[in-house]
XYZ file of C-alpha atoms in Angstrom:
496
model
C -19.733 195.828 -74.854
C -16.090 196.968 -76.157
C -13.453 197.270 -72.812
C -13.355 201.279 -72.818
C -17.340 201.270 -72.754
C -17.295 198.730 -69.429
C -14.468 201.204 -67.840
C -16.397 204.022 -68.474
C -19.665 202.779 -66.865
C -17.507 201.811 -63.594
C -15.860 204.871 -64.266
C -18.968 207.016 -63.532
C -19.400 205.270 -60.306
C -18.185 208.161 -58.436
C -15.451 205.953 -56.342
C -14.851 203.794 -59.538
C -14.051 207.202 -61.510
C -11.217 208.523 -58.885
C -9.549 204.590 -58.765
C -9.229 204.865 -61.979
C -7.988 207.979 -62.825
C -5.160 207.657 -60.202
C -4.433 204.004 -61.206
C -4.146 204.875 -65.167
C -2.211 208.198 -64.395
C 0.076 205.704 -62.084
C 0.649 203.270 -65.032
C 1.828 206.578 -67.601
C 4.164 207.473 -64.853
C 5.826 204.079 -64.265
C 5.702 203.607 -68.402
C 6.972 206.484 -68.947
C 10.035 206.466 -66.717
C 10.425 202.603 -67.827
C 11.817 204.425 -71.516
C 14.669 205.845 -69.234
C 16.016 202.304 -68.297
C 15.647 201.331 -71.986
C 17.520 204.729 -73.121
C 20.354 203.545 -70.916
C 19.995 200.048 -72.335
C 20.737 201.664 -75.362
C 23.487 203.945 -74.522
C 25.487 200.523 -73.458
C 25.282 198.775 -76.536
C 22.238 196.438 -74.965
C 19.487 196.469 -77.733
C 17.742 193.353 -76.852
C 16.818 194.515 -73.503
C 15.769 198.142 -74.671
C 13.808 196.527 -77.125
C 12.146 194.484 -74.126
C 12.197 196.979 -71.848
C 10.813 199.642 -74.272
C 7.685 196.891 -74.699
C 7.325 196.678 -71.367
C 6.588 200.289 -70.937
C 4.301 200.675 -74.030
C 2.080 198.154 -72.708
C 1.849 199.875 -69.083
C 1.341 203.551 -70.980
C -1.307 201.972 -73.104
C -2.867 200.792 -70.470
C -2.715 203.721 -67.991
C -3.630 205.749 -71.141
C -6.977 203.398 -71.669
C -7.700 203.469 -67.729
C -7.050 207.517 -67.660
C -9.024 208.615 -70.609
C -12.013 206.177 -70.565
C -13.425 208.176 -67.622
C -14.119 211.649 -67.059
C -11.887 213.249 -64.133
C -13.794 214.227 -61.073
C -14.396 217.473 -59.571
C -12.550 216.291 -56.132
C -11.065 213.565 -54.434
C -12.369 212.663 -51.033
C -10.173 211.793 -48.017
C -11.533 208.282 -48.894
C -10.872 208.125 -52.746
C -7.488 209.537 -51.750
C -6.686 206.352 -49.785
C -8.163 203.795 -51.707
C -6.750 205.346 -55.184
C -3.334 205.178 -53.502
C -3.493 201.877 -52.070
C -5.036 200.341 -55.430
C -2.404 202.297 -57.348
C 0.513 201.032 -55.658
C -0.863 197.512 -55.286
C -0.932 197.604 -59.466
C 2.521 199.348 -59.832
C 3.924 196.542 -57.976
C 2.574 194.214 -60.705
C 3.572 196.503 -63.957
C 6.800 196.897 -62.542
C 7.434 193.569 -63.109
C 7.216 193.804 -66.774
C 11.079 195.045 -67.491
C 12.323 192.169 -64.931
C 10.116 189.424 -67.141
C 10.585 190.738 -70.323
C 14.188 190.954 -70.617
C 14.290 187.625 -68.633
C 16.601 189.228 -66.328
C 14.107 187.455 -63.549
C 11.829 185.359 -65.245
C 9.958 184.046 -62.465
C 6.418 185.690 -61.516
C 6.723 185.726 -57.918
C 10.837 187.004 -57.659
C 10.050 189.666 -60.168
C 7.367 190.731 -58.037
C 9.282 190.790 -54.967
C 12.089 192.709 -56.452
C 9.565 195.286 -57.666
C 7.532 195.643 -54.613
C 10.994 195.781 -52.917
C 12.277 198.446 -55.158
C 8.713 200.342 -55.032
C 8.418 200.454 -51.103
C 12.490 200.870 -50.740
C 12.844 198.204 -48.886
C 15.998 196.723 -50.594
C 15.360 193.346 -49.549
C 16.827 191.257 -52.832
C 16.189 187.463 -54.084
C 19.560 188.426 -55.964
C 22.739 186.948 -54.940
C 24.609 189.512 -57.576
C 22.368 191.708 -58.780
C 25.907 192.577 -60.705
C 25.390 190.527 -62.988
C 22.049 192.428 -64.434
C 22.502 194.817 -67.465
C 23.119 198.177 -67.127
C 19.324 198.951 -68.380
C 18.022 196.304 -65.820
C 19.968 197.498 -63.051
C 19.032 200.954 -63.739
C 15.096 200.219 -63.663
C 16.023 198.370 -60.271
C 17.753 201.536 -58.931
C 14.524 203.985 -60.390
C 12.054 202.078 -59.027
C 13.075 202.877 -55.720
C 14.293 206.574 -56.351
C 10.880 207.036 -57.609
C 9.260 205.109 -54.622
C 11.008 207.164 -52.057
C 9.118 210.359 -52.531
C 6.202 209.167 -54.098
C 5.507 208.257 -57.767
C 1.752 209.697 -57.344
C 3.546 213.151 -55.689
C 5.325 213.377 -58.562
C 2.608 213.584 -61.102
C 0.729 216.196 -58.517
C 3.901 218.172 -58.246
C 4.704 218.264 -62.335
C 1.054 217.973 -64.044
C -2.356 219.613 -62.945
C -4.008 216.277 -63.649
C -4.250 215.200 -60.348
C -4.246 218.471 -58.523
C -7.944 218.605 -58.036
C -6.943 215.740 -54.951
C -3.213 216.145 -54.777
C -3.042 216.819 -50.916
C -5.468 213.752 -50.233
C -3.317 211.588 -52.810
C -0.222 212.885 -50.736
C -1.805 212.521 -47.633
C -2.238 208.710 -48.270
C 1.010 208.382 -49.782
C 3.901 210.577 -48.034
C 5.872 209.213 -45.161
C 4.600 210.904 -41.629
C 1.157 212.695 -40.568
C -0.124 215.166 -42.630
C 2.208 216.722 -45.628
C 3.493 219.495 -44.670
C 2.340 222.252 -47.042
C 5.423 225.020 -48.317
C 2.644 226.786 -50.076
C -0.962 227.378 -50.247
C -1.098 225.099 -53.122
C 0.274 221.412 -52.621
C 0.925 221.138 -56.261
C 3.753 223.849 -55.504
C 4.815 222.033 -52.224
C 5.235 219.181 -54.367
C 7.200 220.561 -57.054
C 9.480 222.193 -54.018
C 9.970 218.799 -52.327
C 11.291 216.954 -55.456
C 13.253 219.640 -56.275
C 15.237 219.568 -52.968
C 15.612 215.526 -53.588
C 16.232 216.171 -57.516
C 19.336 218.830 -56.072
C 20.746 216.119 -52.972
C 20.945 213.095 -55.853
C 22.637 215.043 -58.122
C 25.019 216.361 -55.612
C 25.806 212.989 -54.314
C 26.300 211.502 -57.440
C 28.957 213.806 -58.238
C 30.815 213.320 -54.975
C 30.207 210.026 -55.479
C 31.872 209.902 -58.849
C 34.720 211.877 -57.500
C 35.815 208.846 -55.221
C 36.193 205.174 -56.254
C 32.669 205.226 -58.294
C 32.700 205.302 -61.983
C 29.456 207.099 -63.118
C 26.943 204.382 -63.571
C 27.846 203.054 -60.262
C 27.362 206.756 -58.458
C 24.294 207.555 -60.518
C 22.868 204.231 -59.107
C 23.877 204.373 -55.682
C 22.661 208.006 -55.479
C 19.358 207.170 -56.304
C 19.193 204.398 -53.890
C 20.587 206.267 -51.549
C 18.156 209.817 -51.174
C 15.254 206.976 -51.328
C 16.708 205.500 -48.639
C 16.016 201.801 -50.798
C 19.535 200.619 -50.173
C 19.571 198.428 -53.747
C 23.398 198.371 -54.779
C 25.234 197.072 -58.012
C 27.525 195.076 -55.946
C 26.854 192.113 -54.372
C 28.938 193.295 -51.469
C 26.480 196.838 -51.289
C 28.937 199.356 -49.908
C 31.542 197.105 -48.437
C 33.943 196.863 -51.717
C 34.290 200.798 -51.986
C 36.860 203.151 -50.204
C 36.463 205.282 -46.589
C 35.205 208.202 -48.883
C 32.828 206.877 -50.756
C 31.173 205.116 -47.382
C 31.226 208.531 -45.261
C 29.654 210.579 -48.687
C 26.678 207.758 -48.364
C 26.574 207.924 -44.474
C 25.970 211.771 -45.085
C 22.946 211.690 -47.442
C 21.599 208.889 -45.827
C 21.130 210.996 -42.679
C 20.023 213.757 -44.572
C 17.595 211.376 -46.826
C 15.794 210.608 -43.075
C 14.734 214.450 -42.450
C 12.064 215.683 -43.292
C 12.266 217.418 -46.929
C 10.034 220.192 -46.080
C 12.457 220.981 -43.402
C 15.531 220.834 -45.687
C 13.796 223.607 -47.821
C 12.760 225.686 -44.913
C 16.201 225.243 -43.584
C 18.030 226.401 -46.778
C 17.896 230.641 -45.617
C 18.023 229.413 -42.011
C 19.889 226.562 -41.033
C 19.255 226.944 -37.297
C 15.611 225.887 -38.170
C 16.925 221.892 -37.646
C 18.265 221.984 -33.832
C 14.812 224.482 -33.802
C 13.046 220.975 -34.181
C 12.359 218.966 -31.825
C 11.479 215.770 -33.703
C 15.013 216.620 -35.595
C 16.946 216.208 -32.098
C 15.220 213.794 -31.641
C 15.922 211.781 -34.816
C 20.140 213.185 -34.519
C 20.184 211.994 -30.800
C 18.896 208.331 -31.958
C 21.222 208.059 -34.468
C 24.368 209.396 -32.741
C 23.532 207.150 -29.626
C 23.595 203.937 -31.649
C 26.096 205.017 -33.647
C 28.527 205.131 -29.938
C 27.053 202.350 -28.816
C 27.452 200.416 -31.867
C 31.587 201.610 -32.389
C 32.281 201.167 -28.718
C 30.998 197.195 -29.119
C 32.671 196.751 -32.616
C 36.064 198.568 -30.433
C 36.033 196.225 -27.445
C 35.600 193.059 -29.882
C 38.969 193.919 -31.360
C 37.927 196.332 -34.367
C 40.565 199.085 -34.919
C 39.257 202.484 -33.696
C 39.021 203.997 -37.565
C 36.909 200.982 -38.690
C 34.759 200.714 -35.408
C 33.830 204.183 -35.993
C 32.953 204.140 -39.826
C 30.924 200.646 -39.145
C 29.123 201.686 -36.134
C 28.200 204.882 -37.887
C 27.492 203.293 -41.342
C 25.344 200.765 -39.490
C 23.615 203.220 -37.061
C 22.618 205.554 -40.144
C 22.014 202.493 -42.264
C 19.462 200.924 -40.199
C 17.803 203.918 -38.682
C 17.343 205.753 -41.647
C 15.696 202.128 -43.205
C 17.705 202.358 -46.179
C 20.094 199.219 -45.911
C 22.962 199.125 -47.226
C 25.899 197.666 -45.099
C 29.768 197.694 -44.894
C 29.349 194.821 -41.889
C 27.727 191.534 -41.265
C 25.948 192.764 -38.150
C 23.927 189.120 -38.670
C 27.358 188.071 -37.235
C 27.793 190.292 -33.984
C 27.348 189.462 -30.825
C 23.544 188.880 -29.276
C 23.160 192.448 -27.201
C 24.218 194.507 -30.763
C 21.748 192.470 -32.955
C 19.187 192.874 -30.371
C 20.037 196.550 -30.893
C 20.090 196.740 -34.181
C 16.327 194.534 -34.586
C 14.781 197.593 -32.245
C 16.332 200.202 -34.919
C 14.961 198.902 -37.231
C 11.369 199.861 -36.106
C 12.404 203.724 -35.114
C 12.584 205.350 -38.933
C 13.461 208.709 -39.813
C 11.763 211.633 -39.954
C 7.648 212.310 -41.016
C 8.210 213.806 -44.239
C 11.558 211.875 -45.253
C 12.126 209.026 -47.618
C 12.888 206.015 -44.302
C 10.364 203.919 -43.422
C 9.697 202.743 -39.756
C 7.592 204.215 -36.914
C 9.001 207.949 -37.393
C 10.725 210.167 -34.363
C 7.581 211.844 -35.171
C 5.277 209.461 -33.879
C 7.779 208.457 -30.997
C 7.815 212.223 -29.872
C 4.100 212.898 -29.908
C 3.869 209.273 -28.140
C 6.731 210.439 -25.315
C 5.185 213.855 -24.840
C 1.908 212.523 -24.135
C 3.295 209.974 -21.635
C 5.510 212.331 -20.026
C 1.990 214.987 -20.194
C 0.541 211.878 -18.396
C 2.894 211.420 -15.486
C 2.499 215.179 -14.375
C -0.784 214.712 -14.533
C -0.810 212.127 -11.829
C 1.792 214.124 -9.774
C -0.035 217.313 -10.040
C -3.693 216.252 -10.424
C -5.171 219.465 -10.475
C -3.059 220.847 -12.976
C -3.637 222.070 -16.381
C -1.454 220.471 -19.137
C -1.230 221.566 -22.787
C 0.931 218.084 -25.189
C 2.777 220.334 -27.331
C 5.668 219.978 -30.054
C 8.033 222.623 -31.329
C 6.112 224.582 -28.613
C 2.960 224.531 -30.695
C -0.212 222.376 -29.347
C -0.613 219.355 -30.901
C -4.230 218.535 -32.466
C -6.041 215.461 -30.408
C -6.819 213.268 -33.954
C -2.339 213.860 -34.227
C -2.323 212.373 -30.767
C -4.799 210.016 -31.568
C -3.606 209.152 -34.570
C 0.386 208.168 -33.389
C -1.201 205.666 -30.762
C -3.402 204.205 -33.608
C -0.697 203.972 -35.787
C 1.674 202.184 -33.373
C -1.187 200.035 -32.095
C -1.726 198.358 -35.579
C 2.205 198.494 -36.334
C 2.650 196.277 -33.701
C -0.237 194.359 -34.430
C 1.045 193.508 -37.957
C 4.656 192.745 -36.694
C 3.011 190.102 -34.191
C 0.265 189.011 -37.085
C 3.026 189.249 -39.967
C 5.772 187.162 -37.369
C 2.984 184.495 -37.043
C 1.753 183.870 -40.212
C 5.266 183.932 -41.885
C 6.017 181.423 -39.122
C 3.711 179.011 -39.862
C 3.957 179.266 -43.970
C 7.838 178.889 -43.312
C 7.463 176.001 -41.104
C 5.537 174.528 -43.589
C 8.516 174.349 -46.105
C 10.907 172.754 -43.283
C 12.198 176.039 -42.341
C 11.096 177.432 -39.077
C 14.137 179.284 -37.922
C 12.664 181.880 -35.444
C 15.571 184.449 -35.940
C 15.148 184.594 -39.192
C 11.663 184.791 -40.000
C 11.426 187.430 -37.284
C 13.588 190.061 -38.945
C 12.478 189.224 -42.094
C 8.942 190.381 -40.981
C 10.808 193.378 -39.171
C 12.899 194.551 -42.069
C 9.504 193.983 -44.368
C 6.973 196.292 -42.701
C 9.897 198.825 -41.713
C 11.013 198.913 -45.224
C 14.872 198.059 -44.280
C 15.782 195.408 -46.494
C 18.565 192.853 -44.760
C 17.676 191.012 -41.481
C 19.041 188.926 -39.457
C 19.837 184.909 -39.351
C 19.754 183.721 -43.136
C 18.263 186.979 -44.697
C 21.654 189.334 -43.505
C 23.588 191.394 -44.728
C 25.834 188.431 -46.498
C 22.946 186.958 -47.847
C 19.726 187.114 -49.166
C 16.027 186.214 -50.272
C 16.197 183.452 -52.339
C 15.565 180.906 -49.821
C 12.178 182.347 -48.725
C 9.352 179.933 -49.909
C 6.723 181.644 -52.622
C 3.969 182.185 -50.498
C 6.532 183.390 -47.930
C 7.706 186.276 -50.479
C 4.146 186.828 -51.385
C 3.269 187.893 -47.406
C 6.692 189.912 -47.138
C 5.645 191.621 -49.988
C 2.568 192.858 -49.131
C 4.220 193.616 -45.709
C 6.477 196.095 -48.039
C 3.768 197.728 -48.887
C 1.929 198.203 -45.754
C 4.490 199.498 -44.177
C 5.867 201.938 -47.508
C 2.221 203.679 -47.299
C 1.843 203.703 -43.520
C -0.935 200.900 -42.997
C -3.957 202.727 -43.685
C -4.165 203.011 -47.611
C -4.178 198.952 -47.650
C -6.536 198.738 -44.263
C -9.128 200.684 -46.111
C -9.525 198.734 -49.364
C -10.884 195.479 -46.931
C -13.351 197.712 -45.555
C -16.723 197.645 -46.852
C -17.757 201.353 -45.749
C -15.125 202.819 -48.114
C -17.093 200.923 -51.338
C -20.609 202.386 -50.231
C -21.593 205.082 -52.453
């Protein structure tokens, strides 16, 4: 039986038809934007690694091409094809993704090039690198687009620019955005979609430019601003931010704040800018960030940092680390016990639903606070009637329900995660507790440096295989919210 004969029976399997239409479209989007790293391979001069790199994407459009059109495309996508699609999809982007890294030979090893995918993917910017400088431009470039294009969503951005998908584009965006449910700008999501990306399209371009304007020649600012509105934190440098001037730091602290709100909000708020103190899980996200921001320069101040640099590293760090996207100007694996303590419990908070950071969301925190503070009134005025709301609107029971789930099995998998990466480390005569703690942290929250040896002046490269094999999965748990990766293990969703 020839290969596109086999697909096509599974792909008339109802459930087998939608995971592979999603998964194939997946592969012609990664291919596809694979020939833009090989274009700028070209454009510096590198034609050994656009050659490479322009195989590398052939094979993963050929084979997206032979996955898309050996099965006919279904009339809808169910809530459960939606999740499963995405959570098989990204599980086999991680693995095509590799192809530029092995290719080239930039990272010839199997298991680094799939952590540096799955790291890039998820934007986690956790690197085995210790100079990713030392890359080619084309390399480096694929490195920096991997996250840009994990930040919103590579599957959101076929829905929002091709009607392939549309026919499931708010279940395939419900599985893959950031938050609760998308929030729709229009009636049709395929339009939302094309709105959202447009907004992020607009901020990288604008910060590239300022970015150019200071201390960044182009490449540089076109790479950092793509890292940046993902919220991936993947530099050139080896140093990430530290090497460049004051300007070019406070430019990045700026979009990284705005790269944790919500983009939906950003394109409501473009007529009406008072709509983002109208938000409550906006004050929310601004008082969290401004809090450990002062906390963070009033520590750095009363070790002996001047004022100017106690305020642009307590900010840079606060933003950094809240927003999940990374990068640092500081070694805050070297501060004091109380501020790394601080800085491990910001790394679970996250941005905004709807934003490019990873971690818990103010979202989730809010509906979780509400309901507890709903709670205590409850016991004070027993026979009163009490409505949880947010943004003065009543909040649905399965939203309710749903935040509690979430956090439940969040903290689950940090505990799980902690334990298991534990043991496989202790195995390989490292069992520093520290270390292997943040590590699982900065995994499932998408973050990227840690603490102990996997900070901000180092790296990676001394976590054992199977170790990197576990943190990467933990990427991708936590870049798709859990559930997307929960559901493939469960036998229900494979029942016709």
């Amino acid at each position: 039986m020839k290969l596109t004969s086999a697909v096509g029976w599974l792909g008339r399997r109802g459930m087998f038809t939608s995971l592979l239409l999603v998964t194939g479209v997946t592969a012609m989007a990664v291919g596809l934007m694979m020939l833009l790293a090989a274009g700028v391979s070209l454009l510096y001069g590198e034609f050994s690694d656009a050659r490479a790199i322009g195989a590398a994407a052939a094979v993963t459009v050929a084979t997206g091409g032979l996955l898309r059109w050996s099965v006919e495309k279904p009339t809808a996508l169910t809530t459960r094809a939606g999740f499963a699609g995405v959570g098989v999809a990204w599980l086999m982007m991680s693995a095509w993704g590799t192809l530029p890294y092995l290719f080239t030979g930039a990272i010839p090893d199997v298991t680094n090039a799939v952590f540096e995918t799955v790291s890039g993917f998820t934007t986690t910017g956790a690197s085995m690198l210790a100079d990713p400088g030392q890359l080619s431009h084309g390399i480096l470039f694929w490195r920096s687009l991997t996250q840009w294009m994990g930040g919103m969503g590579i599957i959101v951005l076929f829905v929002a620019v091709l009607p392939l998908l549309g026919v499931g584009g708010l279940e395939l965006a419900r599985a893959e955005s950031p938050g609760a449910d998308p929030d729709r700008l229009t009636p049709r999501f395929q339009d939302t979609a094309k709105r959202l990306w447009l907004i992020y399209l607009i901020l990288t371009c604008t910060e590239a430019l300022l970015l150019w304007a200071g201390d960044m020649d182009l490449f540089q600012a076109v790479n950092h601003s793509l890292t940046t509105l993902s919220t991936g934190g993947f530099s050139t440098e080896s140093t990430s931010i530290t090497g460049f001037s004051a300007y070019t730091q406070w430019v990045i602290i700026v979009f990284m704040v705005l790269a944790g709100v919500s983009f939906a909000l950003h394109f409501r708020a473009m007529l009406n800018p008072r709509r983002y103190l109208a938000n409550e899980e906006f004050r929310l996200y601004f008082l969290v960030v401004a809090a450990a921001a002062v906390w963070l320069t009033i520590a750095l101040a009363n070790q002996g940092t001047g004022w100017e640099q106690a305020v642009r590293e307590g900010v840079f760090t606060a933003v950094s680390i809240v927003t999940t996207t990374g990068y640092n100007t500081a070694d805050f694996g070297s501060w004091m016990p109380s501020m790394q303590l601080l800085v491990l419990v910001l790394m679970t908070l996250g941005g905004m639903a709807g934003s490019t950071a990873g971690g818990i969301k103010s979202f989730r925190l809010k509906v979780v606070a509400n309901t507890a503070l709903t709670e205590l009134r409850r016991v004070i005025h027993p026979r009163g009637m009490f409505i949880i709301r947010l943004n003065k609107r009543p909040l649905p029971t399965h939203i309710i329900r749903g935040s509690f789930s979430f956090l439940a099995l969040y903290l689950f998998l940090l505990g799980a995660g902690a334990l298991v990466f534990i043991t496989i480390e202790s195995s390989y005569g490292s069992s520093d507790l520290v270390t292997s703690l943040s590590a699982v942290v900065a995994s499932l929250g998408n973050i990227g440096p840690g603490l102990g040896e996997v900070g901000p002046a180092a790296n990676y490269a001394m976590i054992s295989p199977p170790g990197k094999w576990l943190l990467s999965l933990l990427m991708i748990v936590g870049r798709l919210e859990i559930l997307p990766i929960l559901v493939l293990a469960m036998p229900s969703v494979w029942r016709k």
